[in-house]
Backbone as CSV, one residue per row, in Angstrom:
resi,resn,N_x,N_y,N_z,CA_x,CA_y,CA_z,C_x,C_y,C_z
1,LEU,17.906,-28.185,-24.993,16.788,-28.973,-25.533,17.247,-29.949,-26.604
2,THR,18.480,-30.356,-26.521,18.994,-31.231,-27.567,19.141,-32.670,-27.117
3,ASN,18.836,-32.976,-25.871,18.947,-34.364,-25.448,17.772,-34.738,-24.544
4,LYS,17.553,-36.034,-24.414,16.378,-36.549,-23.701,16.399,-36.149,-22.218
5,LYS,17.575,-36.079,-21.624,17.656,-35.741,-20.209,17.090,-34.344,-19.949
6,ASP,17.487,-33.371,-20.789,16.975,-32.008,-20.634,15.471,-31.971,-20.847
7,ASN,14.994,-32.724,-21.823,13.554,-32.765,-22.094,12.780,-33.314,-20.902
8,ASP,13.311,-34.347,-20.278,12.632,-34.946,-19.116,12.518,-33.938,-17.973
9,VAL,13.543,-33.143,-17.779,13.504,-32.113,-16.739,12.417,-31.092,-17.039
10,LEU,12.324,-30.673,-18.307,11.312,-29.689,-18.694,9.901,-30.259,-18.582
11,TYR,9.733,-31.514,-18.984,8.420,-32.170,-18.848,7.973,-32.146,-17.383
12,GLN,8.890,-32.519,-16.504,8.561,-32.564,-15.078,8.241,-31.165,-14.551
13,LEU,8.997,-30.186,-15.005,8.802,-28.811,-14.546,7.412,-28.291,-14.944
14,PHE,7.019,-28.546,-16.183,5.722,-28.074,-16.659,4.551,-28.864,-16.064
15,GLU,4.821,-30.081,-15.616,3.745,-30.897,-15.049,3.534,-30.634,-13.556
16,TRP,4.526,-30.111,-12.860,4.393,-29.833,-11.427,3.192,-28.937,-11.089
17,PRO,2.922,-27.842,-11.845,1.780,-26.987,-11.486,0.429,-27.703,-11.580
18,LEU,0.381,-28.836,-12.310,-0.885,-29.555,-12.482,-1.149,-30.564,-11.368
19,MET,-0.181,-30.740,-10.505,-0.362,-31.693,-9.410,-1.383,-31.155,-8.409
20,GLU,-2.065,-32.083,-7.762,-3.090,-31.699,-6.789,-2.471,-30.865,-5.653
21,SER,-3.142,-29.773,-5.317,-2.723,-28.851,-4.245,-1.444,-28.087,-4.576
22,SER,-1.029,-28.146,-5.840,0.186,-27.423,-6.219,-0.085,-25.923,-6.278
23,ARG,0.844,-25.135,-5.752,0.739,-23.679,-5.828,1.850,-23.088,-6.703
24,LEU,2.486,-23.961,-7.437,3.590,-23.534,-8.293,3.064,-22.940,-9.606
25,VAL,3.654,-21.846,-10.027,3.359,-21.238,-11.324,4.670,-21.172,-12.111
26,VAL,4.670,-21.734,-13.306,5.870,-21.740,-14.147,5.679,-20.722,-15.271
27,VAL,6.628,-19.796,-15.383,6.616,-18.806,-16.462,7.884,-18.995,-17.277
28,GLY,7.721,-19.246,-18.551,8.879,-19.442,-19.426,8.934,-18.392,-20.513
29,ILE,10.139,-18.058,-20.945,10.335,-17.107,-22.045,11.113,-17.831,-23.143
30,ALA,10.577,-17.803,-24.356,11.218,-18.500,-25.474,11.214,-17.602,-26.704
31,ASN,12.224,-17.751,-27.534,12.275,-16.990,-28.784,11.290,-17.524,-29.811
32,SER,10.836,-18.754,-29.628,9.927,-19.379,-30.578,8.564,-19.625,-29.941
33,LEU,7.502,-19.373,-30.730,6.152,-19.665,-30.258,5.863,-21.165,-30.279
34,HIS,6.735,-21.911,-30.938,6.458,-23.313,-31.189,7.327,-24.239,-30.330
35,LEU,7.788,-23.754,-29.209,8.675,-24.532,-28.346,8.038,-25.853,-27.926
36,VAL,6.780,-25.781,-27.463,6.111,-26.993,-26.967,5.901,-27.982,-28.099
37,GLN,5.353,-27.523,-29.232,5.077,-28.425,-30.351,6.347,-29.072,-30.895
38,GLN,7.445,-28.326,-30.855,8.673,-28.829,-31.452,9.473,-29.726,-30.505
39,PHE,9.554,-29.347,-29.220,10.437,-30.064,-28.305,9.707,-30.839,-27.206
40,LEU,8.460,-30.438,-26.882,7.737,-31.083,-25.782,6.334,-31.509,-26.222
41,PRO,6.215,-32.324,-27.244,4.892,-32.688,-27.777,4.028,-33.474,-26.797
42,ARG,4.652,-34.162,-25.819,3.865,-34.958,-24.865,2.969,-34.076,-23.993
43,LEU,3.359,-32.822,-23.792,2.526,-31.917,-23.000,1.161,-31.715,-23.660
44,THR,1.161,-31.632,-24.979,-0.102,-31.458,-25.701,-0.975,-32.688,-25.555
45,ARG,-0.375,-33.858,-25.659,-1.141,-35.107,-25.531,-1.714,-35.268,-24.129
46,LYS,-1.022,-34.705,-23.131,-1.496,-34.793,-21.744,-2.379,-33.607,-21.348
47,HIS,-2.682,-32.745,-22.331,-3.462,-31.531,-22.071,-2.791,-30.669,-20.990
48,ALA,-1.466,-30.634,-21.046,-0.701,-29.875,-20.054,0.111,-28.758,-20.704
49,GLU,-0.236,-28.410,-21.946,0.540,-27.371,-22.613,0.306,-26.013,-21.945
50,PRO,1.351,-25.210,-21.827,1.210,-23.909,-21.153,0.440,-22.919,-22.020
51,GLU,-0.124,-21.913,-21.370,-0.788,-20.832,-22.101,0.282,-19.969,-22.771
52,ILE,0.061,-19.630,-24.047,1.050,-18.862,-24.800,0.624,-17.398,-24.870
53,VAL,1.520,-16.517,-24.490,1.259,-15.072,-24.557,2.263,-14.482,-25.541
54,PRO,1.874,-14.267,-26.793,2.826,-13.781,-27.802,3.116,-12.286,-27.649
55,PHE,4.364,-11.911,-27.884,4.767,-10.512,-27.933,5.264,-10.233,-29.351
56,LEU,4.393,-9.636,-30.159,4.727,-9.366,-31.545,5.698,-8.188,-31.647
57,PRO,6.419,-8.066,-32.779,7.331,-6.927,-32.941,6.591,-5.595,-32.808
58,TYR,7.297,-4.567,-32.335,6.700,-3.242,-32.195,6.395,-2.642,-33.559
59,THR,5.258,-1.946,-33.662,4.902,-1.241,-34.891,5.625,0.104,-34.940
60,VAL,5.581,0.749,-36.106,6.215,2.061,-36.269,5.625,3.065,-35.285
61,GLU,4.302,3.053,-35.137,3.634,4.008,-34.235,4.058,3.796,-32.786
62,LYS,4.149,2.541,-32.355,4.540,2.249,-30.975,5.987,2.646,-30.707
63,ILE,6.866,2.370,-31.676,8.277,2.740,-31.509,8.404,4.252,-31.346
64,THR,7.678,4.996,-32.185,7.729,6.463,-32.122,7.229,6.969,-30.776
65,ARG,6.093,6.439,-30.309,5.510,6.887,-29.047,6.435,6.589,-27.862
66,ILE,7.071,5.420,-27.871,7.942,5.042,-26.752,9.175,5.938,-26.696
67,ILE,9.772,6.223,-27.853,10.945,7.102,-27.871,10.561,8.504,-27.398
68,GLN,9.411,8.994,-27.857,8.952,10.319,-27.431,8.698,10.353,-25.928
69,ALA,8.131,9.267,-25.395,7.875,9.199,-23.949,9.185,9.160,-23.163
70,ARG,10.185,8.430,-23.684,11.500,8.387,-23.020,12.127,9.781,-22.971
71,LEU,12.045,10.501,-24.072,12.604,11.854,-24.129,11.868,12.782,-23.170
72,ALA,10.532,12.660,-23.122,9.729,13.527,-22.257,10.015,13.278,-20.775
73,SER,10.464,12.075,-20.440,10.716,11.733,-19.033,12.075,12.232,-18.544
74,LEU,12.925,12.699,-19.462,14.262,13.158,-19.086,14.223,14.600,-18.583
75,SER,15.156,14.939,-17.729,15.273,16.315,-17.229,16.199,17.082,-18.168
76,LEU,15.608,17.657,-19.203,16.386,18.369,-20.220,16.297,19.871,-19.999
77,SER,17.362,20.567,-20.401,17.394,22.024,-20.235,16.604,22.739,-21.319
78,HIS,16.175,21.973,-22.361,15.385,22.572,-23.421,14.307,21.594,-23.846
79,ASP,13.469,21.998,-24.781,12.334,21.199,-25.224,12.803,19.842,-25.744
80,ALA,12.187,18.772,-25.227,12.559,17.415,-25.663,12.332,17.223,-27.153
81,LYS,11.369,17.965,-27.716,11.068,17.831,-29.140,12.197,18.357,-30.015
82,MET,13.115,19.135,-29.422,14.227,19.684,-30.180,15.425,18.740,-30.219
83,VAL,15.334,17.604,-29.585,16.446,16.645,-29.630,16.513,15.996,-31.008
84,PHE,15.367,15.502,-31.487,15.307,14.866,-32.804,14.353,15.631,-33.715
85,GLU,14.755,15.819,-34.937,13.833,16.320,-35.949,12.727,15.274,-36.130
86,ASP,11.489,15.714,-36.324,10.369,14.776,-36.459,10.633,13.735,-37.545
87,LYS,11.189,14.190,-38.668,11.454,13.267,-39.782,12.550,12.271,-39.433
88,ALA,13.499,12.692,-38.582,14.569,11.772,-38.164,14.012,10.668,-37.278
89,LEU,13.114,11.051,-36.368,12.505,10.067,-35.478,11.611,9.111,-36.262
90,GLU,10.877,9.657,-37.226,10.015,8.811,-38.068,10.846,7.840,-38.886
91,MET,11.974,8.311,-39.406,12.853,7.450,-40.195,13.381,6.299,-39.347
92,CYS,13.812,6.606,-38.127,14.318,5.579,-37.217,13.250,4.518,-36.966
93,ALA,12.029,4.966,-36.648,10.940,4.034,-36.339,10.582,3.184,-37.548
94,ARG,10.547,3.800,-38.723,10.176,3.052,-39.936,11.253,2.054,-40.343
95,LYS,12.508,2.440,-40.233,13.596,1.531,-40.599,13.616,0.311,-39.684
96,VAL,13.513,0.554,-38.374,13.548,-0.548,-37.407,12.271,-1.379,-37.510
97,GLY,11.124,-0.710,-37.690,9.861,-1.431,-37.826,9.856,-2.349,-39.027
98,ALA,10.442,-1.892,-40.146,10.494,-2.712,-41.354,11.499,-3.850,-41.234
99,ALA,12.546,-3.640,-40.412,13.581,-4.667,-40.271,13.141,-5.796,-39.355
100,ASN,12.829,-5.464,-38.088,12.480,-6.530,-37.143,11.578,-6.066,-36.004
101,GLY,11.289,-4.766,-35.932,10.413,-4.267,-34.873,11.015,-4.352,-33.481
102,ASP,12.341,-4.467,-33.383,13.017,-4.600,-32.091,13.253,-3.212,-31.512
103,LEU,12.553,-2.897,-30.432,12.656,-1.568,-29.815,14.080,-1.268,-29.357
104,ARG,14.804,-2.293,-28.908,16.175,-2.080,-28.455,17.044,-1.513,-29.573
105,GLY,16.799,-1.978,-30.796,17.551,-1.466,-31.939,17.260,0.000,-32.192
106,ALA,15.990,0.407,-32.040,15.614,1.811,-32.247,16.257,2.707,-31.186
107,LEU,16.224,2.273,-29.923,16.819,3.065,-28.848,18.335,3.169,-29.017
108,GLU,18.956,2.085,-29.427,20.405,2.097,-29.648,20.756,3.020,-30.815
109,LEU,19.928,3.004,-31.866,20.162,3.876,-33.014,20.081,5.349,-32.604
110,CYS,19.095,5.677,-31.757,18.961,7.054,-31.254,20.163,7.442,-30.405
111,ARG,20.601,6.529,-29.545,21.755,6.818,-28.680,23.002,7.077,-29.524
112,ARG,23.208,6.249,-30.544,24.374,6.414,-31.404,24.315,7.720,-32.190
113,ALA,23.111,8.088,-32.640,22.957,9.327,-33.400,23.322,10.540,-32.543
114,ILE,22.870,10.546,-31.293,23.199,11.653,-30.374,24.695,11.667,-30.084
115,SER,25.262,10.486,-29.821,26.695,10.392,-29.517,27.538,10.878,-30.688
116,SER,27.172,10.485,-31.901,27.916,10.913,-33.089,27.798,12.419,-33.299
117,ARG,26.610,12.948,-33.013,26.397,14.396,-33.168,27.253,15.173,-32.171
118,ILE,27.349,14.686,-30.944,28.196,15.332,-29.934,29.658,15.314,-30.384
119,SER,30.103,14.180,-30.920,31.494,14.069,-31.397,31.757,15.048,-32.531
120,ASP,30.795,15.192,-33.446,30.953,16.138,-34.566,31.057,17.573,-34.053
121,ILE,30.218,17.917,-33.063,30.221,19.277,-32.508,31.549,19.564,-31.817
122,GLU,32.053,18.578,-31.052,33.328,18.765,-30.350,34.488,18.900,-31.332
123,ALA,34.402,18.169,-32.444,35.484,18.226,-33.433,35.457,19.525,-34.229
124,ASN,34.250,19.990,-34.572,34.117,21.185,-35.414,33.922,22.473,-34.624
125,LYS,33.727,22.341,-33.283,33.536,23.502,-32.417,32.367,24.385,-32.881
126,SER,31.292,23.740,-33.344,30.139,24.517,-33.808,28.855,23.887,-33.287
127,LEU,27.995,24.702,-32.689,26.720,24.245,-32.145,25.622,24.374,-33.194
128,PRO,24.532,23.598,-33.057,23.405,23.758,-33.986,22.837,25.169,-33.890
129,ARG,22.303,25.661,-35.004,21.680,26.982,-35.002,20.452,26.975,-34.101
130,GLN,20.133,28.127,-33.529,18.983,28.244,-32.625,17.704,27.843,-33.366
131,GLY,16.921,27.003,-32.700,15.676,26.532,-33.312,15.849,25.304,-34.179
132,GLU,17.093,24.853,-34.355,17.366,23.669,-35.179,17.475,22.445,-34.291
133,PRO,16.805,21.314,-34.635,16.902,20.095,-33.817,18.346,19.609,-33.709
134,PHE,18.659,18.986,-32.588,20.027,18.510,-32.351,20.408,17.430,-33.359
135,VAL,19.490,16.482,-33.615,19.726,15.400,-34.583,18.731,15.559,-35.726
136,CYS,19.223,15.781,-36.931,18.344,15.931,-38.090,18.280,14.612,-38.867
137,MET,17.482,14.607,-39.938,17.271,13.372,-40.675,18.566,12.876,-41.324
138,GLU,19.424,13.793,-41.773,20.688,13.394,-42.391,21.587,12.662,-41.391
139,ASP,21.593,13.135,-40.140,22.381,12.465,-39.090,21.870,11.043,-38.848
140,MET,20.531,10.901,-38.799,19.939,9.581,-38.552,20.206,8.633,-39.711
141,ALA,20.116,9.163,-40.943,20.359,8.330,-42.125,21.797,7.812,-42.136
142,LYS,22.743,8.683,-41.772,24.152,8.274,-41.723,24.363,7.199,-40.663
143,GLU,23.733,7.382,-39.506,23.893,6.410,-38.421,23.287,5.066,-38.798
144,PHE,22.163,5.119,-39.481,21.524,3.869,-39.911,22.426,3.116,-40.870
145,ASP,23.000,3.821,-41.847,23.892,3.177,-42.820,25.136,2.606,-42.150
146,ASP,25.640,3.310,-41.112,26.882,2.885,-40.469,26.707,1.729,-39.488
147,HIS,25.581,1.718,-38.767,25.478,0.804,-37.621,24.322,-0.196,-37.679
148,LEU,23.341,0.033,-38.517,22.223,-0.918,-38.566,22.288,-1.692,-39.866
149,SER,23.342,-2.486,-40.016,23.619,-3.150,-41.283,23.203,-4.619,-41.295
150,SER,22.297,-5.005,-40.417,21.850,-6.398,-40.411,21.099,-6.691,-41.705
151,THR,21.473,-7.742,-42.381,20.894,-8.057,-43.680,19.612,-8.851,-43.525
152,THR,18.895,-8.931,-44.635,17.669,-9.716,-44.656,17.958,-11.172,-44.325
153,VAL,19.095,-11.661,-44.814,19.471,-13.056,-44.548,19.630,-13.292,-43.051
154,ASP,20.252,-12.347,-42.348,20.419,-12.472,-40.893,19.065,-12.558,-40.200
155,GLU,18.107,-11.765,-40.671,16.777,-11.751,-40.055,16.062,-13.078,-40.286
156,ILE,16.267,-13.683,-41.457,15.642,-14.976,-41.751,16.242,-16.065,-40.874
157,GLU,17.547,-15.995,-40.648,18.235,-17.035,-39.883,17.692,-17.175,-38.462
158,VAL,17.207,-16.079,-37.866,16.738,-16.137,-36.480,15.242,-16.428,-36.381
159,LEU,14.568,-16.628,-37.514,13.152,-16.982,-37.458,12.982,-18.379,-36.872
160,SER,11.806,-18.648,-36.318,11.517,-19.998,-35.824,11.373,-20.952,-37.002
161,LEU,11.430,-22.244,-36.722,11.336,-23.258,-37.770,10.053,-23.105,-38.575
162,HIS,8.920,-22.954,-37.898,7.653,-22.888,-38.629,7.492,-21.558,-39.370
163,ASP,8.114,-20.491,-38.879,8.114,-19.237,-39.634,8.858,-19.427,-40.960
164,LYS,9.952,-20.176,-40.918,10.719,-20.445,-42.136,9.915,-21.323,-43.098
165,ILE,9.225,-22.327,-42.552,8.379,-23.184,-43.393,7.290,-22.351,-44.056
166,LEU,6.677,-21.463,-43.291,5.608,-20.610,-43.818,6.146,-19.671,-44.897
167,LEU,7.349,-19.163,-44.707,7.953,-18.265,-45.692,8.225,-19.005,-46.997
168,VAL,8.719,-20.237,-46.898,8.930,-21.058,-48.090,7.597,-21.343,-48.776
169,ALA,6.571,-21.664,-47.986,5.241,-21.920,-48.548,4.716,-20.695,-49.283
170,ALA,4.952,-19.505,-48.737,4.497,-18.273,-49.383,5.179,-18.074,-50.732
171,LEU,6.486,-18.333,-50.776,7.216,-18.207,-52.038,6.731,-19.222,-53.071
172,LEU,6.496,-20.455,-52.621,5.996,-21.491,-53.532,4.601,-21.146,-54.044
173,CYS,3.778,-20.561,-53.180,2.432,-20.127,-53.565,2.501,-19.102,-54.687
174,CYS,3.331,-18.094,-54.490,3.446,-17.016,-55.471,4.029,-17.531,-56.782
175,SER,4.984,-18.454,-56.674,5.572,-19.036,-57.877,4.542,-19.844,-58.659
176,SER,3.732,-20.643,-57.951,2.694,-21.450,-58.607,1.640,-20.563,-59.263
177,ALA,1.241,-19.493,-58.567,0.209,-18.603,-59.092,0.698,-17.870,-60.329
178,ALA,1.987,-17.490,-60.321,2.538,-16.759,-61.457,2.635,-17.643,-62.694
179,ASN,2.869,-18.956,-62.482,3.018,-19.883,-63.607,1.716,-20.558,-64.019
180,ALA,0.623,-20.276,-63.284,-0.658,-20.920,-63.602,-1.199,-20.392,-64.927
181,PRO,-1.765,-21.289,-65.784,-2.327,-20.834,-67.065,-3.564,-19.980,-66.857
182,ALA,-3.790,-19.034,-67.737,-4.970,-18.176,-67.666,-6.210,-18.963,-68.075
183,PRO,-7.411,-18.613,-67.578,-8.649,-19.287,-67.956,-8.864,-19.225,-69.462
184,SER,-9.303,-20.339,-70.063,-9.469,-20.416,-71.516,-10.835,-19.943,-71.984
185,SER,-11.813,-19.874,-71.090,-13.162,-19.485,-71.481,-13.216,-18.014,-71.872
186,SER,-13.805,-17.726,-73.032,-13.916,-16.349,-73.501,-14.952,-15.580,-72.713
187,LYS,-15.863,-16.290,-72.020,-16.915,-15.642,-71.242,-16.441,-15.219,-69.862
188,ALA,-15.315,-15.798,-69.449,-14.821,-15.497,-68.102,-14.370,-14.052,-68.016
189,LYS,-14.648,-13.437,-66.897,-14.250,-12.056,-66.679,-12.734,-11.977,-66.615
190,LYS,-12.164,-11.024,-67.363,-10.712,-10.887,-67.411,-10.180,-10.447,-66.055
191,PRO,-9.304,-11.255,-65.430,-8.795,-10.878,-64.107,-7.779,-9.749,-64.209
192,SER,-7.618,-9.016,-63.120,-6.624,-7.955,-63.088,-5.235,-8.569,-63.037
193,ALA,-4.235,-7.733,-63.327,-2.851,-8.236,-63.328,-2.449,-8.758,-61.967
194,SER,-2.894,-8.053,-60.903,-2.523,-8.478,-59.558,-3.234,-9.753,-59.161
195,ALA,-4.512,-9.894,-59.568,-5.282,-11.080,-59.205,-4.728,-12.327,-59.872
196,LYS,-4.171,-12.160,-61.109,-3.630,-13.310,-61.821,-2.369,-13.845,-61.149
197,SER,-1.602,-12.969,-60.498,-0.309,-13.392,-59.974,-0.280,-13.559,-58.458
198,ALA,-1.338,-13.132,-57.758,-1.327,-13.174,-56.289,-2.221,-14.295,-55.768
199,PRO,-1.656,-15.234,-55.006,-2.484,-16.277,-54.379,-3.229,-15.715,-53.180
200,SER,-4.216,-16.462,-52.704,-5.010,-16.014,-51.555,-4.425,-16.562,-50.256
201,SER,-4.940,-16.042,-49.134,-4.493,-16.526,-47.830,-4.889,-17.989,-47.616
202,THR,-6.005,-18.389,-48.206,-6.422,-19.801,-48.117,-5.417,-20.702,-48.813
203,MET,-4.950,-20.269,-49.995,-3.938,-21.041,-50.722,-2.643,-21.140,-49.913
204,LEU,-2.305,-20.066,-49.200,-1.103,-20.084,-48.357,-1.232,-21.126,-47.254
205,ALA,-2.390,-21.187,-46.602,-2.602,-22.157,-45.521,-2.487,-23.589,-46.045
206,LEU,-3.062,-23.832,-47.233,-3.003,-25.176,-47.834,-1.562,-25.535,-48.214
207,LYS,-0.843,-24.576,-48.771,0.542,-24.834,-49.180,1.423,-25.082,-47.956
208,TYR,1.178,-24.340,-46.870,1.929,-24.537,-45.629,1.740,-25.964,-45.117
209,ALA,0.485,-26.435,-45.091,0.206,-27.794,-44.633,0.875,-28.821,-45.544
210,GLU,0.883,-28.543,-46.842,1.504,-29.452,-47.814,3.014,-29.539,-47.593
211,VAL,3.650,-28.383,-47.364,5.096,-28.361,-47.137,5.441,-29.111,-45.846
212,CYS,4.645,-28.907,-44.802,4.869,-29.619,-43.542,4.825,-31.136,-43.757
213,THR,3.862,-31.589,-44.549,3.734,-33.027,-44.841,4.954,-33.535,-45.595
214,LEU,5.411,-32.754,-46.576,6.539,-33.172,-47.397,7.838,-33.284,-46.598
215,ILE,8.010,-32.443,-45.601,9.244,-32.505,-44.803,9.024,-33.226,-43.469
216,ARG,7.859,-33.879,-43.346,7.526,-34.714,-42.186,7.510,-33.900,-40.883
217,MET,6.834,-32.749,-40.929,6.636,-31.913,-39.746,5.141,-31.761,-39.485
218,LYS,4.760,-31.759,-38.223,3.362,-31.562,-37.880,3.016,-30.079,-37.996
219,PRO,1.957,-29.730,-38.766,1.590,-28.316,-38.897,1.155,-27.723,-37.567
220,LEU,1.291,-26.427,-37.450,0.848,-25.722,-36.246,-0.670,-25.727,-36.155
221,PRO,-1.224,-25.718,-34.945,-2.676,-25.509,-34.801,-3.044,-24.118,-35.308
222,ARG,-4.327,-23.924,-35.569,-4.784,-22.701,-36.229,-4.341,-21.431,-35.506
223,ASP,-4.455,-21.380,-34.183,-4.133,-20.145,-33.466,-2.656,-19.792,-33.590
224,LEU,-1.770,-20.798,-33.511,-0.342,-20.528,-33.644,0.035,-20.225,-35.089
225,TYR,-0.698,-20.852,-36.030,-0.467,-20.535,-37.452,-0.757,-19.060,-37.721
226,VAL,-1.853,-18.557,-37.177,-2.220,-17.150,-37.353,-1.145,-16.237,-36.757
227,LEU,-0.609,-16.605,-35.602,0.456,-15.821,-34.979,1.717,-15.810,-35.841
228,SER,1.994,-16.944,-36.486,3.161,-17.026,-37.361,2.982,-16.113,-38.574
229,VAL,1.781,-16.103,-39.140,1.473,-15.207,-40.262,1.630,-13.751,-39.826
230,ASP,1.105,-13.433,-38.639,1.202,-12.067,-38.114,2.666,-11.653,-37.916
231,SER,3.484,-12.591,-37.465,4.891,-12.294,-37.226,5.616,-11.976,-38.527
232,LEU,5.389,-12.788,-39.565,6.028,-12.537,-40.866,5.521,-11.237,-41.482
233,THR,4.243,-10.927,-41.245,3.678,-9.673,-41.750,4.296,-8.483,-41.037
234,ALA,4.437,-8.587,-39.715,5.021,-7.494,-38.935,6.472,-7.244,-39.325
235,ASN,7.191,-8.309,-39.695,8.582,-8.166,-40.118,8.715,-7.664,-41.544
236,GLY,7.583,-7.576,-42.264,7.607,-7.066,-43.629,7.950,-8.104,-44.676
237,PHE,8.033,-9.390,-44.290,8.374,-10.432,-45.257,7.200,-10.736,-46.195
238,ILE,5.984,-10.728,-45.652,4.799,-10.980,-46.471,3.744,-9.919,-46.174
239,LYS,2.748,-9.834,-47.062,1.626,-8.915,-46.859,0.354,-9.569,-47.368
240,LEU,-0.728,-9.478,-46.595,-2.037,-9.970,-47.007,-2.977,-8.777,-47.118
241,SER,-3.562,-8.604,-48.287,-4.452,-7.464,-48.494,-5.706,-7.610,-47.633
242,PRO,-6.241,-6.503,-47.107,-7.448,-6.581,-46.273,-8.686,-6.940,-47.092
243,HIS,-9.511,-7.839,-46.547,-10.781,-8.206,-47.190,-11.648,-8.946,-46.180
244,LYS,-12.952,-8.750,-46.286,-13.869,-9.416,-45.352,-13.820,-10.931,-45.522
245,LYS,-13.682,-11.401,-46.756,-13.622,-12.837,-47.022,-12.172,-13.305,-47.003
246,GLU,-11.912,-14.331,-46.187,-10.545,-14.814,-46.006,-9.917,-15.255,-47.322
247,ASP,-10.696,-15.948,-48.189,-10.119,-16.456,-49.429,-9.916,-15.373,-50.486
248,MET,-10.303,-14.137,-50.168,-10.093,-13.019,-51.085,-8.923,-12.127,-50.647
249,ARG,-8.274,-12.468,-49.540,-7.089,-11.723,-49.101,-5.890,-12.199,-49.918
250,LEU,-5.311,-11.302,-50.702,-4.244,-11.682,-51.620,-2.877,-11.553,-50.963
251,LEU,-2.018,-12.522,-51.275,-0.689,-12.615,-50.673,0.363,-11.954,-51.552
252,THR,1.237,-11.184,-50.920,2.416,-10.620,-51.582,3.638,-10.967,-50.745
253,VAL,4.702,-11.418,-51.395,5.956,-11.731,-50.702,6.966,-10.641,-51.020
254,ASN,7.553,-10.034,-49.986,8.473,-8.910,-50.160,9.921,-9.319,-49.943
255,ILE,10.252,-10.525,-50.345,11.603,-11.043,-50.111,11.936,-12.004,-51.239
256,SER,13.193,-12.090,-51.599,13.580,-12.934,-52.736,13.794,-14.389,-52.315
257,LYS,13.618,-15.265,-53.274,13.843,-16.693,-53.029,15.300,-16.952,-52.644
258,GLU,16.208,-16.185,-53.244,17.632,-16.362,-52.963,17.962,-16.022,-51.510
259,ASP,17.372,-14.929,-51.003,17.623,-14.540,-49.615,17.113,-15.602,-48.641
260,VAL,15.924,-16.151,-48.932,15.361,-17.185,-48.063,16.228,-18.440,-48.099
261,ALA,16.690,-18.816,-49.293,17.542,-20.007,-49.429,18.826,-19.851,-48.613
262,TYR,19.435,-18.664,-48.666,20.646,-18.410,-47.879,20.355,-18.411,-46.383
263,GLY,19.150,-17.992,-46.000,18.790,-17.915,-44.594,18.465,-19.257,-43.961
264,LEU,18.262,-20.292,-44.779,17.994,-21.636,-44.266,19.321,-22.333,-43.987
265,ASP,19.491,-22.862,-42.784,20.776,-23.477,-42.452,20.893,-24.870,-43.056
266,SER,22.046,-25.472,-42.841,22.373,-26.750,-43.486,21.494,-27.907,-43.021
267,THR,20.789,-27.748,-41.884,19.933,-28.825,-41.385,18.573,-28.840,-42.084
268,MET,18.323,-27.851,-42.940,17.023,-27.731,-43.601,17.136,-28.051,-45.090
269,ARG,17.827,-29.141,-45.394,18.051,-29.515,-46.794,16.742,-29.801,-47.522
270,ASP,15.800,-30.459,-46.841,14.518,-30.769,-47.492,13.767,-29.499,-47.852
271,LEU,13.803,-28.517,-46.970,13.117,-27.261,-47.215,13.789,-26.496,-48.349
272,LYS,15.119,-26.510,-48.366,15.850,-25.857,-49.444,15.553,-26.504,-50.794
273,ALA,15.488,-27.836,-50.780,15.219,-28.564,-52.021,13.854,-28.185,-52.590
274,LEU,12.856,-28.038,-51.722,11.519,-27.621,-52.175,11.568,-26.232,-52.790
275,LEU,12.317,-25.346,-52.157,12.390,-23.965,-52.618,13.100,-23.864,-53.960
276,GLU,14.090,-24.700,-54.159,14.920,-24.620,-55.363,14.434,-25.518,-56.491
277,SER,13.383,-26.309,-56.222,12.878,-27.220,-57.264,12.072,-26.468,-58.311
């Protein structure tokens, strides 16, 4: 998608299903929800943009259920529940869920934990005590430290462009709110400590649009913007408190400005400059 020739091929491919009497169905898979807006904007102008079906990261509960279902489907000589200690399985799901929600990472972590446990047993010639799970929480913790060492910076680097813009906007929002002067009126109700420092979701949307304008990028439409917010929330980068009124949902950022700055590549100088100003 880096040259006009490739773009022309994609334009033609996406337009073929719209031709009269066409029976062609095009299904595409992309790492970014914003592929069309970023690389194929003419499709939107022609009302030919494809329907987007987002697959959000797996939650802790889903990761746990899938691993348990995989174990239950195996032909084991003993109870599948005795393979992993409950706390070990919960730890695996929570660690992966907080990192990126990638189910493949959770399954690989479980496989490595079992493999390491087998190696330990063969080396020490000692089996687990009767009634003791094969993999306990200590085994899982060791495996996580040894093999799941992807840093926060690595996770930021693989975000889509607009996810990165939104993350910068969130940091700028929190920075502005923290530096805002307190109300001078003595009659005003004293705000709580969290309310004084936390911007609202409405402020985040406005700041996102402002950042897009400053770096000469077209903001996402509302539905894709919401998906981007959901993605950052699922990854644990940001959190919006629950509230019936949208402008009362308070924003919290769970990542440092330094990590985000390192996660922005050299082509995002304008975005870095905003973050560091």
